[in-house]
Coordinates of C-alpha atoms and ligand atoms in Angstrom, one line a residue:
M994 CA 103.3 27.5 33.2
G995 CA 105.9 25.8 35.4
D996 CA 105.3 23.7 38.5
T997 CA 102.3 25.2 40.2
P998 CA 102.9 23.7 43.7
A999 CA 106.5 25.0 43.7
R1000 CA 105.4 28.4 42.6
E1001 CA 102.7 28.4 45.2
A1002 CA 105.2 27.4 47.9
R1003 CA 107.3 30.5 47.2
V1004 CA 104.6 33.1 47.2
H1005 CA 101.6 31.8 49.2
M1006 CA 101.3 31.4 52.9
Q1007 CA 101.6 27.7 53.8
M1008 CA 98.6 27.0 55.9
F1009 CA 96.6 24.7 53.6
R1010 CA 97.1 21.0 53.3
R1011 CA 96.4 20.8 49.6
L1012 CA 96.0 17.6 47.5
P1013 CA 98.8 17.4 44.8
V1014 CA 96.5 18.4 42.0
T1015 CA 96.1 21.7 40.0
L1016 CA 92.5 21.9 38.7
V1017 CA 92.0 23.9 35.6
R1018 CA 88.4 23.3 34.5
G1019 CA 85.1 21.6 35.4
E1020 CA 81.7 20.5 34.0
G1021 CA 78.9 19.3 36.2
T1022 CA 80.4 16.9 38.8
R1023 CA 83.6 16.4 36.8
V1024 CA 86.9 18.4 37.0
W1025 CA 90.1 18.2 35.0
D1026 CA 93.6 18.8 36.2
N1027 CA 96.5 20.4 34.2
T1028 CA 97.7 17.0 32.9
G1029 CA 94.2 16.3 31.4
K1030 CA 93.2 13.8 34.0
S1031 CA 89.6 14.0 35.1
Y1032 CA 88.0 13.4 38.5
L1033 CA 84.5 13.0 39.9
D1034 CA 84.3 15.8 42.4
F1035 CA 82.6 14.7 45.6
V1036 CA 84.0 17.6 47.5
A1037 CA 82.5 20.4 45.3
G1038 CA 84.6 23.1 46.8
I1039 CA 83.7 22.1 50.3
A1040 CA 79.9 21.9 49.8
V1041 CA 79.9 25.1 47.7
D1042 CA 79.4 24.1 44.1
T1043 CA 75.7 23.5 44.5
L1044 CA 74.9 23.3 40.8
G1045 CA 78.2 21.6 39.8
H1046 CA 81.0 23.2 37.8
A1047 CA 80.5 25.6 34.8
H1048 CA 76.7 25.4 35.1
P1049 CA 75.5 27.1 31.9
G1050 CA 72.6 29.0 33.5
L1051 CA 74.7 30.2 36.4
A1052 CA 77.5 31.1 34.1
D1053 CA 75.1 33.2 31.9
T1054 CA 73.7 34.9 35.0
I1055 CA 77.1 35.8 36.3
A1056 CA 78.3 37.0 32.9
R1057 CA 75.1 39.0 32.3
Q1058 CA 75.3 40.6 35.7
A1059 CA 79.1 41.3 35.2
R1060 CA 78.2 43.2 32.0
T1061 CA 75.5 45.1 33.8
L1062 CA 76.6 46.0 37.3
V1063 CA 79.1 44.1 39.5
H1064 CA 79.3 46.3 42.6
V1065 CA 77.8 49.5 44.0
S1066 CA 78.2 49.2 47.8
N1067 CA 75.4 49.4 50.3
L1068 CA 75.1 53.1 49.9
F1069 CA 72.5 52.2 47.3
Y1070 CA 69.6 49.8 46.7
S1071 CA 70.1 47.0 44.2
E1072 CA 67.6 44.8 42.6
P1073 CA 69.5 41.4 42.8
Q1074 CA 70.1 42.0 46.6
V1075 CA 66.4 42.6 47.3
E1076 CA 65.5 39.6 45.1
L1077 CA 67.7 37.2 46.9
A1078 CA 66.6 38.6 50.3
E1079 CA 63.0 38.0 49.2
L1080 CA 63.7 34.5 48.1
L1081 CA 65.4 33.7 51.5
V1082 CA 62.7 35.2 53.6
D1083 CA 59.8 33.8 51.5
H1084 CA 61.3 30.2 51.7
S1085 CA 62.4 30.2 55.3
V1086 CA 61.0 31.0 58.8
L1087 CA 63.3 34.0 59.2
D1088 CA 62.2 37.6 58.5
Q1089 CA 65.2 39.7 57.6
V1090 CA 68.6 39.3 55.9
F1091 CA 72.0 40.9 56.0
F1092 CA 74.5 39.8 53.3
C1093 CA 78.2 39.4 53.8
N1094 CA 80.9 37.4 52.0
S1095 CA 81.6 34.2 54.0
G1096 CA 80.5 31.8 56.7
A1097 CA 82.8 33.3 59.3
E1098 CA 81.5 36.8 58.5
A1099 CA 77.9 35.6 58.8
N1100 CA 78.6 34.2 62.2
E1101 CA 80.4 37.4 63.3
G1102 CA 77.2 39.2 62.4
A1103 CA 75.1 36.6 64.3
I1104 CA 77.3 36.9 67.4
K1105 CA 77.0 40.7 67.3
L1106 CA 73.3 40.5 66.8
A1107 CA 72.8 38.1 69.7
R1108 CA 74.9 40.1 72.0
K1109 CA 73.1 43.3 71.2
W1110 CA 69.8 41.5 71.7
G1111 CA 71.0 40.1 75.0
I1112 CA 72.3 43.4 76.3
Q1113 CA 69.0 45.1 75.4
N1114 CA 66.5 42.4 76.3
R1115 CA 68.1 40.1 78.9
S1116 CA 69.8 42.5 81.3
G1117 CA 73.1 42.6 79.6
A1118 CA 73.4 38.9 78.8
Y1119 CA 76.2 38.4 76.3
E1120 CA 77.4 34.8 76.7
I1121 CA 76.9 32.3 73.9
I1122 CA 76.9 28.5 74.5
A1123 CA 78.7 26.7 71.6
T1124 CA 79.8 23.1 71.1
H1125 CA 83.0 21.1 71.2
N1126 CA 84.0 20.1 67.6
G1127 CA 81.7 22.8 66.3
F1128 CA 83.0 25.0 63.4
H1129 CA 82.0 28.5 62.8
G1130 CA 84.9 30.1 60.8
R1131 CA 88.4 31.5 61.3
T1132 CA 87.9 35.2 62.1
L1133 CA 88.5 36.1 65.8
A1134 CA 85.0 36.0 67.1
A1135 CA 83.9 33.0 64.9
V1136 CA 87.0 31.1 66.0
A1137 CA 86.3 32.0 69.6
A1138 CA 83.0 30.1 69.1
T1139 CA 84.7 27.2 67.4
G1140 CA 85.1 24.1 69.5
T1141 CA 88.6 23.2 68.4
P1142 CA 91.2 24.8 70.7
R1143 CA 94.0 24.4 68.2
Y1144 CA 92.3 26.9 65.9
R1145 CA 92.2 29.5 68.7
E1146 CA 95.2 29.1 71.0
P1147 CA 98.1 30.4 68.8
F1148 CA 96.5 33.8 68.5
G1149 CA 96.8 35.2 72.0
P1150 CA 93.9 36.4 74.2
Q1151 CA 90.7 35.0 73.1
M1152 CA 87.4 36.8 72.8
P1153 CA 85.5 36.2 76.0
G1154 CA 81.9 35.3 76.2
F1155 CA 81.8 31.7 74.8
V1156 CA 81.1 28.6 76.8
F1157 CA 81.6 25.1 75.3
V1158 CA 79.5 22.0 75.9
D1159 CA 79.5 18.6 74.2
Y1160 CA 77.4 18.4 71.0
D1161 CA 74.2 16.3 71.2
D1162 CA 74.0 16.8 75.0
L1163 CA 70.9 18.8 76.0
D1164 CA 71.6 18.5 79.7
A1165 CA 75.1 20.1 79.2
I1166 CA 73.4 23.1 77.6
K1167 CA 70.9 23.3 80.5
A1168 CA 73.8 23.2 83.0
A1169 CA 75.8 25.8 81.2
T1170 CA 72.9 28.3 80.9
T1171 CA 73.1 31.3 83.3
E1172 CA 71.7 34.8 83.5
R1173 CA 74.6 35.8 81.4
T1174 CA 73.5 33.5 78.5
C1175 CA 72.0 35.2 75.5
A1176 CA 72.1 32.4 72.9
V1177 CA 73.0 28.9 71.9
L1178 CA 75.0 28.5 68.7
L1179 CA 74.9 25.1 66.9
E1180 CA 75.2 23.4 63.6
A1181 CA 72.2 21.3 62.6
I1182 CA 74.8 18.6 61.7
Q1183 CA 78.4 19.3 62.6
G1184 CA 80.1 19.4 59.2
E1185 CA 83.9 20.0 59.8
G1186 CA 83.6 18.2 63.1
G1187 CA 83.0 15.0 61.2
V1188 CA 79.4 15.0 59.8
N1189 CA 78.1 14.4 63.3
V1190 CA 74.3 13.9 63.3
P1191 CA 72.6 14.6 66.6
D1192 CA 69.9 12.4 68.2
P1193 CA 66.5 13.1 66.5
G1194 CA 65.2 14.9 69.6
Y1195 CA 68.2 17.0 70.3
L1196 CA 67.4 20.2 68.3
R1197 CA 63.8 20.1 69.4
G1198 CA 65.0 19.9 73.0
V1199 CA 67.4 22.8 72.6
R1200 CA 64.6 24.8 71.0
D1201 CA 62.3 24.1 73.9
W1202 CA 65.0 25.0 76.4
C1203 CA 65.8 28.3 74.6
D1204 CA 62.1 29.2 74.7
A1205 CA 61.7 28.3 78.3
Q1206 CA 64.8 30.4 79.2
G1207 CA 64.1 33.2 76.9
I1208 CA 67.4 32.9 75.0
L1209 CA 68.1 32.8 71.3
L1210 CA 68.8 29.7 69.1
I1211 CA 71.4 30.5 66.4
L1212 CA 71.7 27.7 63.8
D1213 CA 74.8 27.8 61.7
E1214 CA 73.5 26.4 58.4
V1215 CA 76.6 27.5 56.5
Q1216 CA 77.3 23.9 55.4
T1217 CA 73.8 22.3 55.9
G1218 CA 71.7 25.0 54.2
C1219 CA 70.6 25.5 50.6
G1220 CA 69.4 21.9 50.1
R1221 CA 72.6 20.1 51.1
T1222 CA 70.9 17.8 53.6
G1223 CA 67.9 17.0 51.3
T1224 CA 65.6 19.7 52.6
L1225 CA 66.1 23.4 51.8
W1226 CA 67.2 24.0 55.4
A1227 CA 68.3 21.3 57.9
Y1228 CA 66.2 22.7 60.6
E1229 CA 63.1 21.5 58.7
Q1230 CA 64.0 17.9 59.5
A1231 CA 64.2 18.7 63.2
G1232 CA 60.8 20.4 63.1
I1233 CA 62.1 23.5 64.7
E1234 CA 62.6 27.2 63.9
P1235 CA 65.8 29.0 64.7
D1236 CA 65.8 32.7 65.8
I1237 CA 68.9 33.4 63.8
M1238 CA 70.4 31.4 60.9
T1239 CA 73.7 31.8 59.1
L1240 CA 74.4 30.8 55.5
A1241 CA 77.3 30.9 53.1
K1242 CA 79.0 27.9 51.2
G1243 CA 76.4 26.7 48.7
L1244 CA 74.3 29.8 48.5
A1245 CA 75.7 31.3 45.3
G1246 CA 77.2 28.1 43.8
G1247 CA 80.8 29.2 44.2
V1248 CA 80.6 33.0 44.1
P1249 CA 81.6 34.2 47.6
I1250 CA 78.6 35.2 49.7
G1251 CA 77.4 34.9 53.3
A1252 CA 74.0 35.7 54.8
L1253 CA 72.7 36.4 58.3
L1254 CA 69.0 35.8 58.8
A1255 CA 66.9 36.7 61.8
K1256 CA 63.4 36.6 63.0
A1257 CA 61.9 40.1 63.4
H1258 CA 61.9 39.9 67.3
C1259 CA 65.7 39.7 67.4
A1260 CA 66.6 41.7 64.2
V1261 CA 67.9 44.5 66.5
F1262 CA 70.6 46.0 64.2
E1263 CA 70.1 49.8 63.6
P1264 CA 71.8 52.0 61.0
G1265 CA 75.6 52.1 61.8
D1266 CA 75.6 48.9 63.9
H1267 CA 77.1 46.6 61.3
G1268 CA 78.1 46.6 57.7
S1269 CA 80.1 45.3 54.7
T1270 CA 81.6 47.0 51.6
F1271 CA 81.1 43.9 49.4
G1272 CA 78.3 42.2 51.2
G1273 CA 75.3 41.5 49.0
N1274 CA 76.7 43.1 45.9
P1275 CA 74.8 42.6 42.6
L1276 CA 77.1 40.0 41.2
A1277 CA 77.0 37.7 44.3
T1278 CA 73.3 38.1 44.9
A1279 CA 72.3 37.6 41.3
A1280 CA 74.3 34.3 41.4
G1281 CA 72.6 33.5 44.8
A1282 CA 69.1 34.1 43.4
Y1283 CA 69.8 31.9 40.4
V1284 CA 71.1 29.1 42.5
L1285 CA 68.3 29.3 45.1
R1286 CA 65.7 29.3 42.3
E1287 CA 67.3 26.2 40.7
V1288 CA 67.3 24.5 44.1
I1289 CA 63.7 25.4 45.0
D1290 CA 62.0 25.3 41.6
G1291 CA 64.4 23.5 39.2
G1292 CA 64.3 20.0 40.7
V1293 CA 67.7 20.3 42.4
L1294 CA 66.3 19.9 45.9
Q1295 CA 64.5 16.7 44.9
N1296 CA 67.6 15.4 43.2
A1297 CA 69.6 16.1 46.4
A1298 CA 67.1 14.1 48.5
D1299 CA 67.0 11.2 46.0
R1300 CA 70.8 11.0 45.3
G1301 CA 71.3 11.4 49.1
E1302 CA 69.3 8.3 49.7
Q1303 CA 71.1 6.5 47.0
L1304 CA 74.5 7.5 48.4
E1305 CA 73.4 6.3 51.8
Q1306 CA 72.4 2.9 50.4
R1307 CA 75.8 2.6 48.6
L1308 CA 77.7 3.5 51.8
A1309 CA 75.7 1.0 53.7
G1310 CA 76.6 -1.7 51.1
I1311 CA 80.2 -0.8 51.4
E1312 CA 80.0 -1.0 55.1
D1313 CA 78.5 -4.5 54.8
R1314 CA 81.2 -5.8 52.4
C1315 CA 84.4 -4.0 53.4
E1316 CA 85.9 -4.6 56.8
L1317 CA 87.6 -1.2 56.8
A1318 CA 84.2 0.6 56.8
V1319 CA 82.4 0.4 60.1
G1320 CA 79.7 3.0 59.8
H1321 CA 78.2 5.8 57.9
R1322 CA 76.3 9.0 58.9
G1323 CA 74.9 12.2 57.5
A1324 CA 71.8 13.5 55.6
G1325 CA 71.1 14.2 52.0
L1326 CA 74.3 14.9 50.1
L1327 CA 76.4 15.5 53.3
R1328 CA 77.7 12.2 54.4
A1329 CA 80.7 10.4 55.9
L1330 CA 81.9 6.9 55.8
V1331 CA 83.5 5.8 59.1
L1332 CA 86.6 3.6 59.1
S1333 CA 87.8 1.1 61.6
R1334 CA 91.2 3.0 61.8
D1335 CA 92.8 6.3 60.9
A1336 CA 93.0 5.6 57.2
A1337 CA 91.0 8.5 55.8
G1338 CA 94.0 10.2 54.3
E1339 CA 95.1 7.0 52.6
V1340 CA 91.6 6.4 51.2
V1341 CA 91.4 9.9 49.8
L1342 CA 94.8 9.7 48.1
K1343 CA 94.0 6.3 46.5
A1344 CA 90.6 7.5 45.4
L1345 CA 92.3 10.5 43.8
E1346 CA 94.5 8.2 41.8
Y1347 CA 91.3 6.4 40.6
G1348 CA 89.7 9.7 39.7
L1349 CA 87.5 10.5 42.7
I1350 CA 87.8 13.6 44.9
L1351 CA 86.9 13.0 48.6
N1352 CA 87.6 14.7 51.9
P1353 CA 89.3 13.2 55.0
V1354 CA 87.0 15.1 57.5
R1355 CA 88.4 13.1 60.4
P1356 CA 91.4 10.8 60.6
N1357 CA 88.9 7.9 60.5
A1358 CA 86.1 9.4 58.4
V1359 CA 85.8 10.3 54.7
R1360 CA 83.3 13.0 53.8
F1361 CA 81.1 13.0 50.6
M1362 CA 79.5 16.3 49.5
P1363 CA 79.0 16.3 45.7
P1364 CA 77.1 19.0 43.8
L1365 CA 73.4 18.7 44.4
T1366 CA 73.1 18.1 40.6
V1367 CA 75.1 14.8 40.9
T1368 CA 73.5 12.0 38.7
A1369 CA 72.6 8.5 39.8
E1370 CA 75.4 7.1 37.5
E1371 CA 77.9 9.4 39.2
V1372 CA 76.9 8.3 42.7
D1373 CA 77.3 4.6 41.6
A1374 CA 80.6 5.3 39.9
A1375 CA 82.0 7.0 43.0
A1376 CA 80.8 4.2 45.3
A1377 CA 82.5 1.6 43.0
I1378 CA 85.8 3.5 43.3
V1379 CA 85.4 3.8 47.1
E1380 CA 84.8 0.0 47.4
R1381 CA 87.8 -0.8 45.2
V1382 CA 90.0 1.5 47.3
L1383 CA 88.8 0.0 50.6
N1384 CA 89.4 -3.5 49.3
E1385 CA 92.9 -2.6 48.1
I1386 CA 93.8 -0.9 51.4
G1387 CA 92.4 -3.8 53.4
P1388 CA 91.2 -3.8 57.1
Ligands
PLP2746 C1 82.7 26.4 56.4 C2 81.9 26.8 57.6 C3 82.0 28.0 58.2 C4 83.0 29.1 57.7 O1 82.8 29.5 56.4 P1 83.9 30.4 55.7 O2 83.2 30.8 54.4 O3 85.1 29.5 55.4 O4 84.2 31.5 56.6 C5 81.2 28.3 59.2 N1 80.3 27.4 59.7 C6 80.2 26.2 59.2 C7 79.2 25.3 59.7 C8 81.0 25.8 58.1 O5 80.9 24.6 57.6

């Protein structure tokens, strides 16, 4: 077997900052490394492993579909694709779906759709207002919409047509809107940007502004969707309806998938406009349909809401008792503990030692995003490890 990190360093491009662990197996919220050590996984593949690891029903679904039909391309109809599209449309405010393979791809589709809509319906408008610290993926258009200049600047001329404003600042969106604007692109909660929760009235205000101006609201729910924040879609908590929504991460519980959803009035793609070889293949969509049914009908959504509340209480307690913790934010099972200094990396490494996987989403903030099937005992166990780590590190 040899030393996996050394083998990786020889043959894999070095752009990931990986934790020094080689994971070999999982079950529920728990994963094991190649030395036999086990960890509580409160990263869940970056908010992807919705039903935890090695979920028997999901594994059976994938295995059955693999023995039946993995891939046929979109030159044909397929039952699982229609079934997942029906589930998404019947359980959201959007009307039509296009499947792809990742969050970045879903956002590429959303950008193309909004531009085509603007060119047809708003006198050639093509500009999209996006937010500083927003994250929409690493492909060239998605990264052009991503509010972190470092992710864009090494790669030469950037795709034009994106304007950036501060997140949670409605007046900035108003000031940036011109006759060239076709859409506003936002996360309901900024995930990679630090689990930044906007003011309760912000999304409502953006929705009203988009309506008044006749421009589209694109919500990137790649991270917040599929029950992660305690409701099936985060937009429900804001009491608004997006025109376009993008999904990926948790939708198929770890099988790569992305989805672009739109209301009928802006679903302007025609044959030949856009496409994907793999997108929506029977394997990925069968997995997605299984996961979504478990979330909606299998009690997983209620668990996410309940365990999310419990996690919030535990983080609040840690904030009360540990000087290093100075705040917490988030919704459902997407949360961050804010530190008084840039110690997130240190906290994550020490937690790893004690068998808990966390993510340093900001230098001073640690992100929690366990499977939506996490148990009450696991939330308590994770919180106890975090408290021990913070006490050991000190203020
Ligand atoms: C992760 C993420 C993406 C990118 O998804 P990929 O599957 O990595 O391309 C886009 N938007 C948001 C909000 C994300 O969290």
